[in-house]
Amino acid sequence: MPDYDDNLVINCATWFEVEAAIHKVAIQNPTVEQNTLENALQFVKFATERYQVPNEICLGYWPTIRIIWLYSIPSIEIEVFDIRYEYYAFEDKWTDIQEFEIMPDTFPETLKLLLDKTISHSNEFK
């Protein structure tokens, strides 16, 4: 079991804060692999102009970086690994979980479609 501060949750209101929070999580947890950090930053680069700002950034278990939209319907989480994204949509009685391999210079089209439906700027939540 990794040794990390599982209580570190960083609230965010802007994409700038999201990027800073990702760096902070990685710095405070040296077990986060460089590929994981780079993938999280690449996700932010892709998402900044397309999607609403996530509410929280925190360390995942493996260790990964978790990007969380608490107030979307359903609540959405992207867990960033060194080689993949995991998508979680939390409904009342079920959770949709999907994995997407990270490829250089591309963003998974199916993940983009899922995010477009739930957290795009046209889907306001709160």
mmCIF file with all atom_site columns, C-alpha atoms in Angstrom:
data_model
loop_
_atom_site.group_PDB
_atom_site.id
_atom_site.type_symbol
_atom_site.label_atom_id
_atom_site.label_alt_id
_atom_site.label_comp_id
_atom_site.label_asym_id
_atom_site.label_entity_id
_atom_site.label_seq_id
_atom_site.pdbx_PDB_ins_code
_atom_site.Cartn_x
_atom_site.Cartn_y
_atom_site.Cartn_z
_atom_site.occupancy
_atom_site.B_iso_or_equiv
_atom_site.pdbx_formal_charge
_atom_site.auth_seq_id
_atom_site.auth_comp_id
_atom_site.auth_asym_id
_atom_site.auth_atom_id
_atom_site.pdbx_PDB_model_num
ATOM 1   C CA . MET A 1 1   ? 0.000   0.000  0.000   1.00 0.00 ? 1   MET A CA 1
ATOM 2   C CA . PRO A 1 2   ? 1.478   3.370  -0.982  1.00 0.00 ? 2   PRO A CA 1
ATOM 3   C CA . ASP A 1 3   ? 2.359   5.871  1.692   1.00 0.00 ? 3   ASP A CA 1
ATOM 4   C CA . TYR A 1 4   ? 0.567   9.135  0.858   1.00 0.00 ? 4   TYR A CA 1
ATOM 5   C CA . ASP A 1 5   ? -1.612  11.813 2.388   1.00 0.00 ? 5   ASP A CA 1
ATOM 6   C CA . ASP A 1 6   ? -5.057  10.634 1.350   1.00 0.00 ? 6   ASP A CA 1
ATOM 7   C CA . ASN A 1 7   ? -6.602  13.661 3.034   1.00 0.00 ? 7   ASN A CA 1
ATOM 8   C CA . LEU A 1 8   ? -5.046  16.130 0.593   1.00 0.00 ? 8   LEU A CA 1
ATOM 9   C CA . VAL A 1 9   ? -7.934  17.425 -1.493  1.00 0.00 ? 9   VAL A CA 1
ATOM 10  C CA . ILE A 1 10  ? -7.397  20.692 -3.305  1.00 0.00 ? 10  ILE A CA 1
ATOM 11  C CA . ASN A 1 11  ? -10.466 22.714 -4.232  1.00 0.00 ? 11  ASN A CA 1
ATOM 12  C CA . CYS A 1 12  ? -10.283 24.563 -7.530  1.00 0.00 ? 12  CYS A CA 1
ATOM 13  C CA . ALA A 1 13  ? -12.213 27.396 -9.163  1.00 0.00 ? 13  ALA A CA 1
ATOM 14  C CA . THR A 1 14  ? -10.118 27.994 -12.291 1.00 0.00 ? 14  THR A CA 1
ATOM 15  C CA . TRP A 1 15  ? -8.125  25.870 -14.726 1.00 0.00 ? 15  TRP A CA 1
ATOM 16  C CA . PHE A 1 16  ? -4.994  27.702 -13.524 1.00 0.00 ? 16  PHE A CA 1
ATOM 17  C CA . GLU A 1 17  ? -5.737  26.411 -10.002 1.00 0.00 ? 17  GLU A CA 1
ATOM 18  C CA . VAL A 1 18  ? -6.301  22.913 -11.402 1.00 0.00 ? 18  VAL A CA 1
ATOM 19  C CA . GLU A 1 19  ? -2.875  22.881 -13.031 1.00 0.00 ? 19  GLU A CA 1
ATOM 20  C CA . ALA A 1 20  ? -1.224  24.229 -9.866  1.00 0.00 ? 20  ALA A CA 1
ATOM 21  C CA . ALA A 1 21  ? -3.041  21.605 -7.767  1.00 0.00 ? 21  ALA A CA 1
ATOM 22  C CA . ILE A 1 22  ? -1.836  18.795 -10.038 1.00 0.00 ? 22  ILE A CA 1
ATOM 23  C CA . HIS A 1 23  ? 1.751   20.001 -9.613  1.00 0.00 ? 23  HIS A CA 1
ATOM 24  C CA . LYS A 1 24  ? 1.261   20.252 -5.834  1.00 0.00 ? 24  LYS A CA 1
ATOM 25  C CA . VAL A 1 25  ? -0.086  16.696 -5.596  1.00 0.00 ? 25  VAL A CA 1
ATOM 26  C CA . ALA A 1 26  ? 2.856   15.389 -7.612  1.00 0.00 ? 26  ALA A CA 1
ATOM 27  C CA . ILE A 1 27  ? 5.449   17.348 -5.610  1.00 0.00 ? 27  ILE A CA 1
ATOM 28  C CA . GLN A 1 28  ? 4.024   16.243 -2.262  1.00 0.00 ? 28  GLN A CA 1
ATOM 29  C CA . ASN A 1 29  ? 3.848   12.623 -3.399  1.00 0.00 ? 29  ASN A CA 1
ATOM 30  C CA . PRO A 1 30  ? 7.105   11.575 -5.070  1.00 0.00 ? 30  PRO A CA 1
ATOM 31  C CA . THR A 1 31  ? 5.614   8.170  -5.913  1.00 0.00 ? 31  THR A CA 1
ATOM 32  C CA . VAL A 1 32  ? 3.522   9.842  -8.642  1.00 0.00 ? 32  VAL A CA 1
ATOM 33  C CA . GLU A 1 33  ? 5.288   8.858  -11.852 1.00 0.00 ? 33  GLU A CA 1
ATOM 34  C CA . GLN A 1 34  ? 6.412   11.523 -14.305 1.00 0.00 ? 34  GLN A CA 1
ATOM 35  C CA . ASN A 1 35  ? 4.172   10.001 -17.015 1.00 0.00 ? 35  ASN A CA 1
ATOM 36  C CA . THR A 1 36  ? 1.163   10.344 -14.716 1.00 0.00 ? 36  THR A CA 1
ATOM 37  C CA . LEU A 1 37  ? 1.945   14.009 -14.090 1.00 0.00 ? 37  LEU A CA 1
ATOM 38  C CA . GLU A 1 38  ? 2.465   14.671 -17.802 1.00 0.00 ? 38  GLU A CA 1
ATOM 39  C CA . ASN A 1 39  ? -0.784  12.873 -18.683 1.00 0.00 ? 39  ASN A CA 1
ATOM 40  C CA . ALA A 1 40  ? -2.722  14.908 -16.118 1.00 0.00 ? 40  ALA A CA 1
ATOM 41  C CA . LEU A 1 41  ? -1.302  18.141 -17.522 1.00 0.00 ? 41  LEU A CA 1
ATOM 42  C CA . GLN A 1 42  ? -2.106  16.979 -21.052 1.00 0.00 ? 42  GLN A CA 1
ATOM 43  C CA . PHE A 1 43  ? -5.690  16.316 -19.944 1.00 0.00 ? 43  PHE A CA 1
ATOM 44  C CA . VAL A 1 44  ? -5.893  19.868 -18.564 1.00 0.00 ? 44  VAL A CA 1
ATOM 45  C CA . LYS A 1 45  ? -4.516  21.285 -21.806 1.00 0.00 ? 45  LYS A CA 1
ATOM 46  C CA . PHE A 1 46  ? -7.197  19.426 -23.764 1.00 0.00 ? 46  PHE A CA 1
ATOM 47  C CA . ALA A 1 47  ? -10.029 20.206 -21.338 1.00 0.00 ? 47  ALA A CA 1
ATOM 48  C CA . THR A 1 48  ? -9.415  23.874 -20.544 1.00 0.00 ? 48  THR A CA 1
ATOM 49  C CA . GLU A 1 49  ? -11.361 25.369 -23.452 1.00 0.00 ? 49  GLU A CA 1
ATOM 50  C CA . ARG A 1 50  ? -13.937 22.587 -23.657 1.00 0.00 ? 50  ARG A CA 1
ATOM 51  C CA . TYR A 1 51  ? -15.123 21.736 -20.174 1.00 0.00 ? 51  TYR A CA 1
ATOM 52  C CA . GLN A 1 52  ? -16.161 23.229 -16.891 1.00 0.00 ? 52  GLN A CA 1
ATOM 53  C CA . VAL A 1 53  ? -13.522 23.512 -14.189 1.00 0.00 ? 53  VAL A CA 1
ATOM 54  C CA . PRO A 1 54  ? -13.372 20.472 -11.896 1.00 0.00 ? 54  PRO A CA 1
ATOM 55  C CA . ASN A 1 55  ? -14.073 21.057 -8.213  1.00 0.00 ? 55  ASN A CA 1
ATOM 56  C CA . GLU A 1 56  ? -11.287 18.968 -6.728  1.00 0.00 ? 56  GLU A CA 1
ATOM 57  C CA . ILE A 1 57  ? -7.863  17.534 -7.429  1.00 0.00 ? 57  ILE A CA 1
ATOM 58  C CA . CYS A 1 58  ? -6.399  14.844 -5.211  1.00 0.00 ? 58  CYS A CA 1
ATOM 59  C CA . LEU A 1 59  ? -4.068  11.901 -5.102  1.00 0.00 ? 59  LEU A CA 1
ATOM 60  C CA . GLY A 1 60  ? -5.397  8.511  -6.112  1.00 0.00 ? 60  GLY A CA 1
ATOM 61  C CA . TYR A 1 61  ? -4.495  5.162  -4.641  1.00 0.00 ? 61  TYR A CA 1
ATOM 62  C CA . TRP A 1 62  ? -1.924  3.738  -7.081  1.00 0.00 ? 62  TRP A CA 1
ATOM 63  C CA . PRO A 1 63  ? -0.691  6.668  -6.970  1.00 0.00 ? 63  PRO A CA 1
ATOM 64  C CA . THR A 1 64  ? -2.671  8.458  -9.591  1.00 0.00 ? 64  THR A CA 1
ATOM 65  C CA . ILE A 1 65  ? -4.097  11.951 -9.946  1.00 0.00 ? 65  ILE A CA 1
ATOM 66  C CA . ARG A 1 66  ? -7.843  12.326 -9.571  1.00 0.00 ? 66  ARG A CA 1
ATOM 67  C CA . ILE A 1 67  ? -9.773  15.127 -11.294 1.00 0.00 ? 67  ILE A CA 1
ATOM 68  C CA . ILE A 1 68  ? -13.289 15.463 -9.872  1.00 0.00 ? 68  ILE A CA 1
ATOM 69  C CA . TRP A 1 69  ? -16.478 17.265 -10.887 1.00 0.00 ? 69  TRP A CA 1
ATOM 70  C CA . LEU A 1 70  ? -18.690 16.933 -7.804  1.00 0.00 ? 70  LEU A CA 1
ATOM 71  C CA . TYR A 1 71  ? -21.628 18.984 -9.031  1.00 0.00 ? 71  TYR A CA 1
ATOM 72  C CA . SER A 1 72  ? -22.153 17.562 -12.462 1.00 0.00 ? 72  SER A CA 1
ATOM 73  C CA . ILE A 1 73  ? -25.032 15.163 -12.986 1.00 0.00 ? 73  ILE A CA 1
ATOM 74  C CA . PRO A 1 74  ? -23.828 12.512 -12.691 1.00 0.00 ? 74  PRO A CA 1
ATOM 75  C CA . SER A 1 75  ? -20.715 13.334 -10.651 1.00 0.00 ? 75  SER A CA 1
ATOM 76  C CA . ILE A 1 76  ? -17.663 12.679 -12.820 1.00 0.00 ? 76  ILE A CA 1
ATOM 77  C CA . GLU A 1 77  ? -14.122 11.665 -11.987 1.00 0.00 ? 77  GLU A CA 1
ATOM 78  C CA . ILE A 1 78  ? -11.133 11.166 -14.231 1.00 0.00 ? 78  ILE A CA 1
ATOM 79  C CA . GLU A 1 79  ? -8.334  9.165  -12.663 1.00 0.00 ? 79  GLU A CA 1
ATOM 80  C CA . VAL A 1 80  ? -5.065  9.701  -14.506 1.00 0.00 ? 80  VAL A CA 1
ATOM 81  C CA . PHE A 1 81  ? -2.559  6.849  -14.638 1.00 0.00 ? 81  PHE A CA 1
ATOM 82  C CA . ASP A 1 82  ? 0.797   6.561  -16.369 1.00 0.00 ? 82  ASP A CA 1
ATOM 83  C CA . ILE A 1 83  ? -0.758  4.810  -19.411 1.00 0.00 ? 83  ILE A CA 1
ATOM 84  C CA . ARG A 1 84  ? -4.513  5.389  -19.217 1.00 0.00 ? 84  ARG A CA 1
ATOM 85  C CA . TYR A 1 85  ? -7.448  7.487  -18.065 1.00 0.00 ? 85  TYR A CA 1
ATOM 86  C CA . GLU A 1 86  ? -10.243 5.951  -16.051 1.00 0.00 ? 86  GLU A CA 1
ATOM 87  C CA . TYR A 1 87  ? -13.656 7.588  -16.305 1.00 0.00 ? 87  TYR A CA 1
ATOM 88  C CA . TYR A 1 88  ? -16.159 7.268  -13.460 1.00 0.00 ? 88  TYR A CA 1
ATOM 89  C CA . ALA A 1 89  ? -19.755 8.515  -13.601 1.00 0.00 ? 89  ALA A CA 1
ATOM 90  C CA . PHE A 1 90  ? -21.421 8.171  -10.195 1.00 0.00 ? 90  PHE A CA 1
ATOM 91  C CA . GLU A 1 91  ? -25.178 7.686  -10.338 1.00 0.00 ? 91  GLU A CA 1
ATOM 92  C CA . ASP A 1 92  ? -27.485 6.956  -7.400  1.00 0.00 ? 92  ASP A CA 1
ATOM 93  C CA . LYS A 1 93  ? -27.462 3.179  -7.764  1.00 0.00 ? 93  LYS A CA 1
ATOM 94  C CA . TRP A 1 94  ? -24.581 2.442  -10.125 1.00 0.00 ? 94  TRP A CA 1
ATOM 95  C CA . THR A 1 95  ? -21.202 3.648  -11.313 1.00 0.00 ? 95  THR A CA 1
ATOM 96  C CA . ASP A 1 96  ? -20.111 3.657  -14.931 1.00 0.00 ? 96  ASP A CA 1
ATOM 97  C CA . ILE A 1 97  ? -16.377 2.895  -15.153 1.00 0.00 ? 97  ILE A CA 1
ATOM 98  C CA . GLN A 1 98  ? -14.439 2.947  -18.413 1.00 0.00 ? 98  GLN A CA 1
ATOM 99  C CA . GLU A 1 99  ? -10.740 2.860  -19.293 1.00 0.00 ? 99  GLU A CA 1
ATOM 100 C CA . PHE A 1 100 ? -9.023  4.746  -22.116 1.00 0.00 ? 100 PHE A CA 1
ATOM 101 C CA . GLU A 1 101 ? -5.485  4.143  -23.261 1.00 0.00 ? 101 GLU A CA 1
ATOM 102 C CA . ILE A 1 102 ? -3.387  7.284  -23.580 1.00 0.00 ? 102 ILE A CA 1
ATOM 103 C CA . MET A 1 103 ? -1.776  7.664  -26.988 1.00 0.00 ? 103 MET A CA 1
ATOM 104 C CA . PRO A 1 104 ? 0.769   10.345 -27.928 1.00 0.00 ? 104 PRO A CA 1
ATOM 105 C CA . ASP A 1 105 ? -0.660  13.503 -29.510 1.00 0.00 ? 105 ASP A CA 1
ATOM 106 C CA . THR A 1 106 ? -4.271  12.320 -29.419 1.00 0.00 ? 106 THR A CA 1
ATOM 107 C CA . PHE A 1 107 ? -7.185  12.340 -26.982 1.00 0.00 ? 107 PHE A CA 1
ATOM 108 C CA . PRO A 1 108 ? -9.490  9.304  -26.748 1.00 0.00 ? 108 PRO A CA 1
ATOM 109 C CA . GLU A 1 109 ? -12.541 10.114 -28.884 1.00 0.00 ? 109 GLU A CA 1
ATOM 110 C CA . THR A 1 110 ? -14.940 8.010  -26.793 1.00 0.00 ? 110 THR A CA 1
ATOM 111 C CA . LEU A 1 111 ? -13.806 9.765  -23.607 1.00 0.00 ? 111 LEU A CA 1
ATOM 112 C CA . LYS A 1 112 ? -14.277 13.128 -25.313 1.00 0.00 ? 112 LYS A CA 1
ATOM 113 C CA . LEU A 1 113 ? -17.854 12.160 -26.229 1.00 0.00 ? 113 LEU A CA 1
ATOM 114 C CA . LEU A 1 114 ? -18.603 11.109 -22.633 1.00 0.00 ? 114 LEU A CA 1
ATOM 115 C CA . LEU A 1 115 ? -17.221 14.371 -21.256 1.00 0.00 ? 115 LEU A CA 1
ATOM 116 C CA . ASP A 1 116 ? -19.064 16.400 -23.896 1.00 0.00 ? 116 ASP A CA 1
ATOM 117 C CA . LYS A 1 117 ? -22.337 14.965 -22.582 1.00 0.00 ? 117 LYS A CA 1
ATOM 118 C CA . THR A 1 118 ? -21.673 15.755 -18.932 1.00 0.00 ? 118 THR A CA 1
ATOM 119 C CA . ILE A 1 119 ? -19.237 18.589 -18.295 1.00 0.00 ? 119 ILE A CA 1
ATOM 120 C CA . SER A 1 120 ? -19.050 20.680 -21.455 1.00 0.00 ? 120 SER A CA 1
ATOM 121 C CA . HIS A 1 121 ? -19.607 24.427 -21.102 1.00 0.00 ? 121 HIS A CA 1
ATOM 122 C CA . SER A 1 122 ? -23.090 23.940 -22.548 1.00 0.00 ? 122 SER A CA 1
ATOM 123 C CA . ASN A 1 123 ? -24.064 21.634 -19.662 1.00 0.00 ? 123 ASN A CA 1
ATOM 124 C CA . GLU A 1 124 ? -24.219 23.950 -16.670 1.00 0.00 ? 124 GLU A CA 1
ATOM 125 C CA . PHE A 1 125 ? -24.347 22.340 -13.242 1.00 0.00 ? 125 PHE A CA 1
ATOM 126 C CA . LYS A 1 126 ? -24.488 23.378 -9.576  1.00 0.00 ? 126 LYS A CA 1
#
